[in-house]
Amino acid sequence: MLEKRPTWSQIQTVAELQNTVKKQGYQIAQLEARIQEFKTVVKAEDDNPVKILGDGPLSGTNETSVMSDKTYRRRGGLLRIQPATVPVDTVAFYAYFSSSFPASIAHRILTFDTVITNVGNAYHPHSGTFIAPRSGLYVFTWTIRLRYNFFHTTELVVNNNAVN
Protein backbone atom coordinates (compact mmCIF):
# COMPACT_ATOMS: atom_id res chain seq x y z
CA MET A 1 0.00 0.00 0.00
CA LEU A 2 1.36 3.43 -0.94
CA GLU A 3 1.80 6.10 1.67
CA LYS A 4 -0.06 9.34 0.97
CA ARG A 5 2.21 12.38 1.07
CA PRO A 6 1.00 15.66 2.58
CA THR A 7 -0.01 18.43 0.18
CA TRP A 8 1.75 21.77 0.03
CA SER A 9 -1.14 23.49 1.82
CA GLN A 10 -1.00 20.90 4.62
CA ILE A 11 2.75 21.48 5.00
CA GLN A 12 2.17 25.24 5.06
CA THR A 13 -0.61 24.87 7.64
CA VAL A 14 1.62 22.76 9.89
CA ALA A 15 4.42 25.34 9.57
CA GLU A 16 2.00 28.15 10.50
CA LEU A 17 0.72 26.17 13.49
CA GLN A 18 4.29 25.49 14.65
CA ASN A 19 5.03 29.22 14.37
CA THR A 20 1.89 30.02 16.38
CA VAL A 21 2.87 27.52 19.09
CA LYS A 22 6.36 29.05 19.24
CA LYS A 23 4.91 32.59 19.61
CA GLN A 24 2.48 31.41 22.28
CA GLY A 25 5.31 29.71 24.16
CA TYR A 26 7.22 32.99 24.16
CA GLN A 27 4.13 34.91 25.34
CA ILE A 28 3.49 32.35 28.10
CA ALA A 29 7.09 32.71 29.28
CA GLN A 30 6.69 36.50 29.38
CA LEU A 31 3.42 36.25 31.29
CA GLU A 32 4.90 33.80 33.78
CA ALA A 33 7.80 36.20 34.35
CA ARG A 34 5.32 39.04 35.00
CA ILE A 35 3.37 36.83 37.41
CA GLN A 36 6.58 36.20 39.34
CA GLU A 37 7.25 39.96 39.44
CA PHE A 38 3.74 40.58 40.78
CA LYS A 39 4.11 37.82 43.37
CA THR A 40 7.34 39.44 44.55
CA VAL A 41 5.65 42.84 44.85
CA VAL A 42 2.64 41.39 46.68
CA LYS A 43 4.88 39.50 49.07
CA ALA A 44 6.84 42.69 49.83
CA GLU A 45 3.62 44.63 50.43
CA ASP A 46 1.86 41.98 52.55
CA ASP A 47 2.76 43.61 55.85
CA ASN A 48 2.55 47.25 54.74
CA PRO A 49 -0.46 49.24 55.96
CA VAL A 50 -2.81 50.58 53.33
CA LYS A 51 -4.30 54.06 53.79
CA ILE A 52 -7.65 54.63 52.11
CA LEU A 53 -8.91 58.18 51.84
CA GLY A 54 -12.07 59.63 50.41
CA ASP A 55 -15.75 59.39 51.01
CA GLY A 56 -17.35 60.32 47.72
CA PRO A 57 -18.32 58.42 44.61
CA LEU A 58 -15.58 57.72 42.10
CA SER A 59 -17.64 59.34 39.32
CA GLY A 60 -21.19 60.23 38.46
CA THR A 61 -22.09 56.75 37.19
CA ASN A 62 -23.53 53.73 38.99
CA GLU A 63 -20.42 52.89 41.00
CA THR A 64 -19.78 52.15 44.63
CA SER A 65 -17.07 54.09 46.37
CA VAL A 66 -14.73 53.07 49.14
CA MET A 67 -15.56 55.16 52.22
CA SER A 68 -12.98 55.28 54.96
CA ASP A 69 -10.11 57.15 56.57
CA LYS A 70 -8.62 54.18 58.39
CA THR A 71 -5.45 52.19 58.01
CA TYR A 72 -5.89 48.50 57.26
CA ARG A 73 -3.33 45.70 57.47
CA ARG A 74 -3.19 42.95 54.90
CA ARG A 75 -4.02 39.48 56.18
CA GLY A 76 -3.05 36.51 54.10
CA GLY A 77 -2.22 38.71 51.13
CA LEU A 78 -5.76 40.09 50.82
CA LEU A 79 -7.07 43.47 51.89
CA ARG A 80 -10.45 42.98 53.57
CA ILE A 81 -12.47 45.92 52.23
CA GLN A 82 -15.29 46.37 49.75
CA PRO A 83 -13.71 46.97 46.33
CA ALA A 84 -14.94 49.79 44.14
CA THR A 85 -16.95 48.57 41.18
CA VAL A 86 -16.20 49.60 37.62
CA PRO A 87 -19.09 50.32 35.30
CA VAL A 88 -19.63 47.82 32.50
CA ASP A 89 -19.38 50.50 29.82
CA THR A 90 -15.88 51.76 30.72
CA VAL A 91 -13.93 53.71 28.11
CA ALA A 92 -10.16 54.11 28.39
CA PHE A 93 -7.10 54.07 26.19
CA TYR A 94 -3.35 54.21 26.70
CA ALA A 95 -0.98 54.55 23.77
CA TYR A 96 2.48 55.88 22.98
CA PHE A 97 5.10 56.33 20.27
CA SER A 98 7.68 53.57 20.13
CA SER A 99 10.27 55.89 18.61
CA SER A 100 10.95 59.61 18.28
CA PHE A 101 10.09 61.69 15.24
CA PRO A 102 10.57 65.32 14.17
CA ALA A 103 7.78 67.62 15.35
CA SER A 104 8.04 70.06 12.49
CA ILE A 105 4.70 69.61 10.75
CA ALA A 106 1.96 72.03 11.81
CA HIS A 107 -1.62 70.81 12.30
CA ARG A 108 -0.55 67.18 12.29
CA ILE A 109 -2.66 64.55 14.03
CA LEU A 110 -0.39 62.33 16.07
CA THR A 111 -1.26 58.67 15.58
CA PHE A 112 0.24 56.47 18.28
CA ASP A 113 1.94 53.37 16.91
CA THR A 114 1.75 51.36 20.13
CA VAL A 115 -1.69 50.93 21.71
CA ILE A 116 -1.59 49.17 25.08
CA THR A 117 -5.18 49.63 26.22
CA ASN A 118 -8.27 50.48 24.17
CA VAL A 119 -11.23 49.58 26.37
CA GLY A 120 -14.44 50.45 24.54
CA ASN A 121 -12.56 50.85 21.23
CA ALA A 122 -12.99 54.63 21.32
CA TYR A 123 -9.41 55.31 20.16
CA HIS A 124 -8.94 54.78 16.43
CA PRO A 125 -5.23 54.14 15.84
CA HIS A 126 -5.39 54.48 12.06
CA SER A 127 -6.72 58.05 12.22
CA GLY A 128 -5.27 59.04 15.61
CA THR A 129 -8.68 60.11 16.88
CA PHE A 130 -10.62 59.37 20.04
CA ILE A 131 -14.37 59.36 19.46
CA ALA A 132 -16.35 59.48 22.68
CA PRO A 133 -19.02 56.77 22.44
CA ARG A 134 -21.30 58.59 24.88
CA SER A 135 -21.47 61.82 26.83
CA GLY A 136 -19.54 61.91 30.07
CA LEU A 137 -16.36 63.07 31.73
CA TYR A 138 -13.13 62.25 29.87
CA VAL A 139 -9.64 63.02 31.13
CA PHE A 140 -6.65 63.35 28.80
CA THR A 141 -3.00 63.73 29.74
CA TRP A 142 0.04 63.76 27.52
CA THR A 143 3.74 64.38 27.90
CA ILE A 144 6.03 65.69 25.20
CA ARG A 145 9.79 65.87 25.57
CA LEU A 146 12.04 67.98 23.37
CA ARG A 147 15.78 68.29 23.21
CA TYR A 148 17.79 71.32 24.18
CA ASN A 149 15.76 74.54 24.41
CA PHE A 150 13.36 73.72 21.61
CA PHE A 151 9.64 74.17 22.08
CA HIS A 152 6.58 72.79 20.40
CA THR A 153 2.92 73.53 21.04
CA THR A 154 0.20 70.90 21.23
CA GLU A 155 -3.52 71.18 21.58
CA LEU A 156 -6.48 69.00 22.31
CA VAL A 157 -9.15 69.37 19.64
CA VAL A 158 -12.79 68.59 20.45
CA ASN A 159 -15.30 68.72 17.59
CA ASN A 160 -12.77 70.68 15.48
CA ASN A 161 -12.28 73.29 18.24
CA ALA A 162 -9.04 73.65 20.16
CA VAL A 163 -9.52 73.29 23.92
CA ASN A 164 -7.14 75.34 26.04
PDB file of N, CA and C in Angstrom, residues 2-47:
ATOM      1  N   LEU A   2       0.565   2.212  -0.829  1.00  0.00           N
ATOM      2  CA  LEU A   2       1.360   3.428  -0.938  1.00  0.00           C
ATOM      3  C   LEU A   2       0.986   4.415   0.157  1.00  0.00           C
ATOM      4  N   GLU A   3       2.016   5.092   0.623  1.00  0.00           N
ATOM      5  CA  GLU A   3       1.796   6.098   1.669  1.00  0.00           C
ATOM      6  C   GLU A   3       1.404   7.416   1.008  1.00  0.00           C
ATOM      7  N   LYS A   4       0.392   8.065   1.536  1.00  0.00           N
ATOM      8  CA  LYS A   4      -0.061   9.338   0.975  1.00  0.00           C
ATOM      9  C   LYS A   4       0.799  10.467   1.533  1.00  0.00           C
ATOM     10  N   ARG A   5       1.371  11.261   0.654  1.00  0.00           N
ATOM     11  CA  ARG A   5       2.215  12.381   1.074  1.00  0.00           C
ATOM     12  C   ARG A   5       1.350  13.611   1.340  1.00  0.00           C
ATOM     13  N   PRO A   6       1.785  14.444   2.297  1.00  0.00           N
ATOM     14  CA  PRO A   6       1.000  15.658   2.577  1.00  0.00           C
ATOM     15  C   PRO A   6       1.090  16.648   1.416  1.00  0.00           C
ATOM     16  N   THR A   7       0.015  17.401   1.235  1.00  0.00           N
ATOM     17  CA  THR A   7      -0.006  18.426   0.183  1.00  0.00           C
ATOM     18  C   THR A   7       0.753  19.659   0.655  1.00  0.00           C
ATOM     19  N   TRP A   8       1.030  20.534  -0.300  1.00  0.00           N
ATOM     20  CA  TRP A   8       1.755  21.774   0.027  1.00  0.00           C
ATOM     21  C   TRP A   8       0.965  22.606   1.037  1.00  0.00           C
ATOM     22  N   SER A   9      -0.346  22.688   0.880  1.00  0.00           N
ATOM     23  CA  SER A   9      -1.143  23.488   1.818  1.00  0.00           C
ATOM     24  C   SER A   9      -1.135  22.872   3.215  1.00  0.00           C
ATOM     25  N   GLN A  10      -1.087  21.550   3.313  1.00  0.00           N
ATOM     26  CA  GLN A  10      -0.997  20.905   4.622  1.00  0.00           C
ATOM     27  C   GLN A  10       0.353  21.194   5.276  1.00  0.00           C
ATOM     28  N   ILE A  11       1.420  21.159   4.476  1.00  0.00           N
ATOM     29  CA  ILE A  11       2.749  21.476   5.000  1.00  0.00           C
ATOM     30  C   ILE A  11       2.792  22.918   5.486  1.00  0.00           C
ATOM     31  N   GLN A  12       2.203  23.817   4.694  1.00  0.00           N
ATOM     32  CA  GLN A  12       2.172  25.237   5.060  1.00  0.00           C
ATOM     33  C   GLN A  12       1.348  25.446   6.333  1.00  0.00           C
ATOM     34  N   THR A  13       0.227  24.757   6.446  1.00  0.00           N
ATOM     35  CA  THR A  13      -0.612  24.871   7.641  1.00  0.00           C
ATOM     36  C   THR A  13       0.136  24.389   8.875  1.00  0.00           C
ATOM     37  N   VAL A  14       0.845  23.278   8.762  1.00  0.00           N
ATOM     38  CA  VAL A  14       1.621  22.759   9.893  1.00  0.00           C
ATOM     39  C   VAL A  14       2.706  23.755  10.282  1.00  0.00           C
ATOM     40  N   ALA A  15       3.371  24.351   9.289  1.00  0.00           N
ATOM     41  CA  ALA A  15       4.419  25.338   9.575  1.00  0.00           C
ATOM     42  C   ALA A  15       3.836  26.551  10.296  1.00  0.00           C
ATOM     43  N   GLU A  16       2.658  27.007   9.847  1.00  0.00           N
ATOM     44  CA  GLU A  16       2.001  28.147  10.498  1.00  0.00           C
ATOM     45  C   GLU A  16       1.614  27.796  11.932  1.00  0.00           C
ATOM     46  N   LEU A  17       1.098  26.601  12.133  1.00  0.00           N
ATOM     47  CA  LEU A  17       0.724  26.173  13.485  1.00  0.00           C
ATOM     48  C   LEU A  17       1.947  26.069  14.388  1.00  0.00           C
ATOM     49  N   GLN A  18       3.061  25.567  13.856  1.00  0.00           N
ATOM     50  CA  GLN A  18       4.287  25.494  14.647  1.00  0.00           C
ATOM     51  C   GLN A  18       4.767  26.890  15.027  1.00  0.00           C
ATOM     52  N   ASN A  19       4.648  27.830  14.091  1.00  0.00           N
ATOM     53  CA  ASN A  19       5.032  29.217  14.371  1.00  0.00           C
ATOM     54  C   ASN A  19       4.134  29.815  15.450  1.00  0.00           C
ATOM     55  N   THR A  20       2.835  29.527  15.370  1.00  0.00           N
ATOM     56  CA  THR A  20       1.894  30.018  16.378  1.00  0.00           C
ATOM     57  C   THR A  20       2.226  29.445  17.751  1.00  0.00           C
ATOM     58  N   VAL A  21       2.516  28.154  17.810  1.00  0.00           N
ATOM     59  CA  VAL A  21       2.874  27.517  19.086  1.00  0.00           C
ATOM     60  C   VAL A  21       4.142  28.149  19.649  1.00  0.00           C
ATOM     61  N   LYS A  22       5.107  28.430  18.793  1.00  0.00           N
ATOM     62  CA  LYS A  22       6.357  29.055  19.237  1.00  0.00           C
ATOM     63  C   LYS A  22       6.087  30.447  19.820  1.00  0.00           C
ATOM     64  N   LYS A  23       5.254  31.247  19.115  1.00  0.00           N
ATOM     65  CA  LYS A  23       4.910  32.587  19.608  1.00  0.00           C
ATOM     66  C   LYS A  23       4.176  32.497  20.947  1.00  0.00           C
ATOM     67  N   GLN A  24       3.236  31.561  21.039  1.00  0.00           N
ATOM     68  CA  GLN A  24       2.477  31.411  22.278  1.00  0.00           C
ATOM     69  C   GLN A  24       3.374  30.967  23.420  1.00  0.00           C
ATOM     70  N   GLY A  25       4.354  30.116  23.135  1.00  0.00           N
ATOM     71  CA  GLY A  25       5.311  29.711  24.165  1.00  0.00           C
ATOM     72  C   GLY A  25       6.097  30.904  24.680  1.00  0.00           C
ATOM     73  N   TYR A  26       6.503  31.776  23.772  1.00  0.00           N
ATOM     74  CA  TYR A  26       7.221  32.992  24.164  1.00  0.00           C
ATOM     75  C   TYR A  26       6.323  33.891  25.017  1.00  0.00           C
ATOM     76  N   GLN A  27       5.063  34.072  24.584  1.00  0.00           N
ATOM     77  CA  GLN A  27       4.129  34.905  25.339  1.00  0.00           C
ATOM     78  C   GLN A  27       3.858  34.309  26.717  1.00  0.00           C
ATOM     79  N   ILE A  28       3.718  33.007  26.805  1.00  0.00           N
ATOM     80  CA  ILE A  28       3.493  32.351  28.099  1.00  0.00           C
ATOM     81  C   ILE A  28       4.681  32.583  29.012  1.00  0.00           C
ATOM     82  N   ALA A  29       5.889  32.473  28.468  1.00  0.00           N
ATOM     83  CA  ALA A  29       7.091  32.711  29.276  1.00  0.00           C
ATOM     84  C   ALA A  29       7.116  34.142  29.795  1.00  0.00           C
ATOM     85  N   GLN A  30       6.748  35.104  28.937  1.00  0.00           N
ATOM     86  CA  GLN A  30       6.695  36.503  29.375  1.00  0.00           C
ATOM     87  C   GLN A  30       5.649  36.694  30.470  1.00  0.00           C
ATOM     88  N   LEU A  31       4.482  36.107  30.295  1.00  0.00           N
ATOM     89  CA  LEU A  31       3.420  36.248  31.291  1.00  0.00           C
ATOM     90  C   LEU A  31       3.809  35.595  32.612  1.00  0.00           C
ATOM     91  N   GLU A  32       4.454  34.445  32.547  1.00  0.00           N
ATOM     92  CA  GLU A  32       4.902  33.795  33.782  1.00  0.00           C
ATOM     93  C   GLU A  32       5.942  34.648  34.495  1.00  0.00           C
ATOM     94  N   ALA A  33       6.810  35.307  33.739  1.00  0.00           N
ATOM     95  CA  ALA A  33       7.799  36.204  34.352  1.00  0.00           C
ATOM     96  C   ALA A  33       7.100  37.376  35.031  1.00  0.00           C
ATOM     97  N   ARG A  34       6.069  37.931  34.387  1.00  0.00           N
ATOM     98  CA  ARG A  34       5.316  39.036  34.997  1.00  0.00           C
ATOM     99  C   ARG A  34       4.593  38.578  36.254  1.00  0.00           C
ATOM    100  N   ILE A  35       4.038  37.368  36.222  1.00  0.00           N
ATOM    101  CA  ILE A  35       3.367  36.831  37.408  1.00  0.00           C
ATOM    102  C   ILE A  35       4.354  36.745  38.559  1.00  0.00           C
ATOM    103  N   GLN A  36       5.564  36.278  38.289  1.00  0.00           N
ATOM    104  CA  GLN A  36       6.581  36.195  39.341  1.00  0.00           C
ATOM    105  C   GLN A  36       6.912  37.582  39.886  1.00  0.00           C
ATOM    106  N   GLU A  37       7.002  38.587  38.988  1.00  0.00           N
ATOM    107  CA  GLU A  37       7.250  39.962  39.443  1.00  0.00           C
ATOM    108  C   GLU A  37       6.128  40.422  40.369  1.00  0.00           C
ATOM    109  N   PHE A  38       4.880  40.165  39.968  1.00  0.00           N
ATOM    110  CA  PHE A  38       3.740  40.577  40.783  1.00  0.00           C
ATOM    111  C   PHE A  38       3.729  39.852  42.121  1.00  0.00           C
ATOM    112  N   LYS A  39       4.060  38.565  42.110  1.00  0.00           N
ATOM    113  CA  LYS A  39       4.114  37.817  43.365  1.00  0.00           C
ATOM    114  C   LYS A  39       5.160  38.408  44.295  1.00  0.00           C
ATOM    115  N   THR A  40       6.290  38.827  43.738  1.00  0.00           N
ATOM    116  CA  THR A  40       7.344  39.443  44.546  1.00  0.00           C
ATOM    117  C   THR A  40       6.855  40.751  45.147  1.00  0.00           C
ATOM    118  N   VAL A  41       6.170  41.566  44.354  1.00  0.00           N
ATOM    119  CA  VAL A  41       5.645  42.845  44.847  1.00  0.00           C
ATOM    120  C   VAL A  41       4.603  42.609  45.925  1.00  0.00           C
ATOM    121  N   VAL A  42       3.685  41.674  45.694  1.00  0.00           N
ATOM    122  CA  VAL A  42       2.635  41.386  46.676  1.00  0.00           C
ATOM    123  C   VAL A  42       3.249  40.884  47.972  1.00  0.00           C
ATOM    124  N   LYS A  43       4.237  40.024  47.868  1.00  0.00           N
ATOM    125  CA  LYS A  43       4.881  39.500  49.070  1.00  0.00           C
ATOM    126  C   LYS A  43       5.545  40.623  49.854  1.00  0.00           C
ATOM    127  N   ALA A  44       6.182  41.570  49.156  1.00  0.00           N
ATOM    128  CA  ALA A  44       6.842  42.687  49.827  1.00  0.00           C
ATOM    129  C   ALA A  44       5.833  43.623  50.482  1.00  0.00           C
ATOM    130  N   GLU A  45       4.631  43.705  49.910  1.00  0.00           N
ATOM    131  CA  GLU A  45       3.623  44.630  50.431  1.00  0.00           C
ATOM    132  C   GLU A  45       2.675  43.979  51.434  1.00  0.00           C
ATOM    133  N   ASP A  46       2.790  42.688  51.666  1.00  0.00           N
ATOM    134  CA  ASP A  46       1.860  41.981  52.549  1.00  0.00           C
ATOM    135  C   ASP A  46       1.731  42.618  53.930  1.00  0.00           C
ATOM    136  N   ASP A  47       2.809  43.076  54.503  1.00  0.00           N
ATOM    137  CA  ASP A  47       2.764  43.614  55.854  1.00  0.00           C
ATOM    138  C   ASP A  47       2.695  45.134  55.905  1.00  0.00           C
TER     139      ASP A  47
END
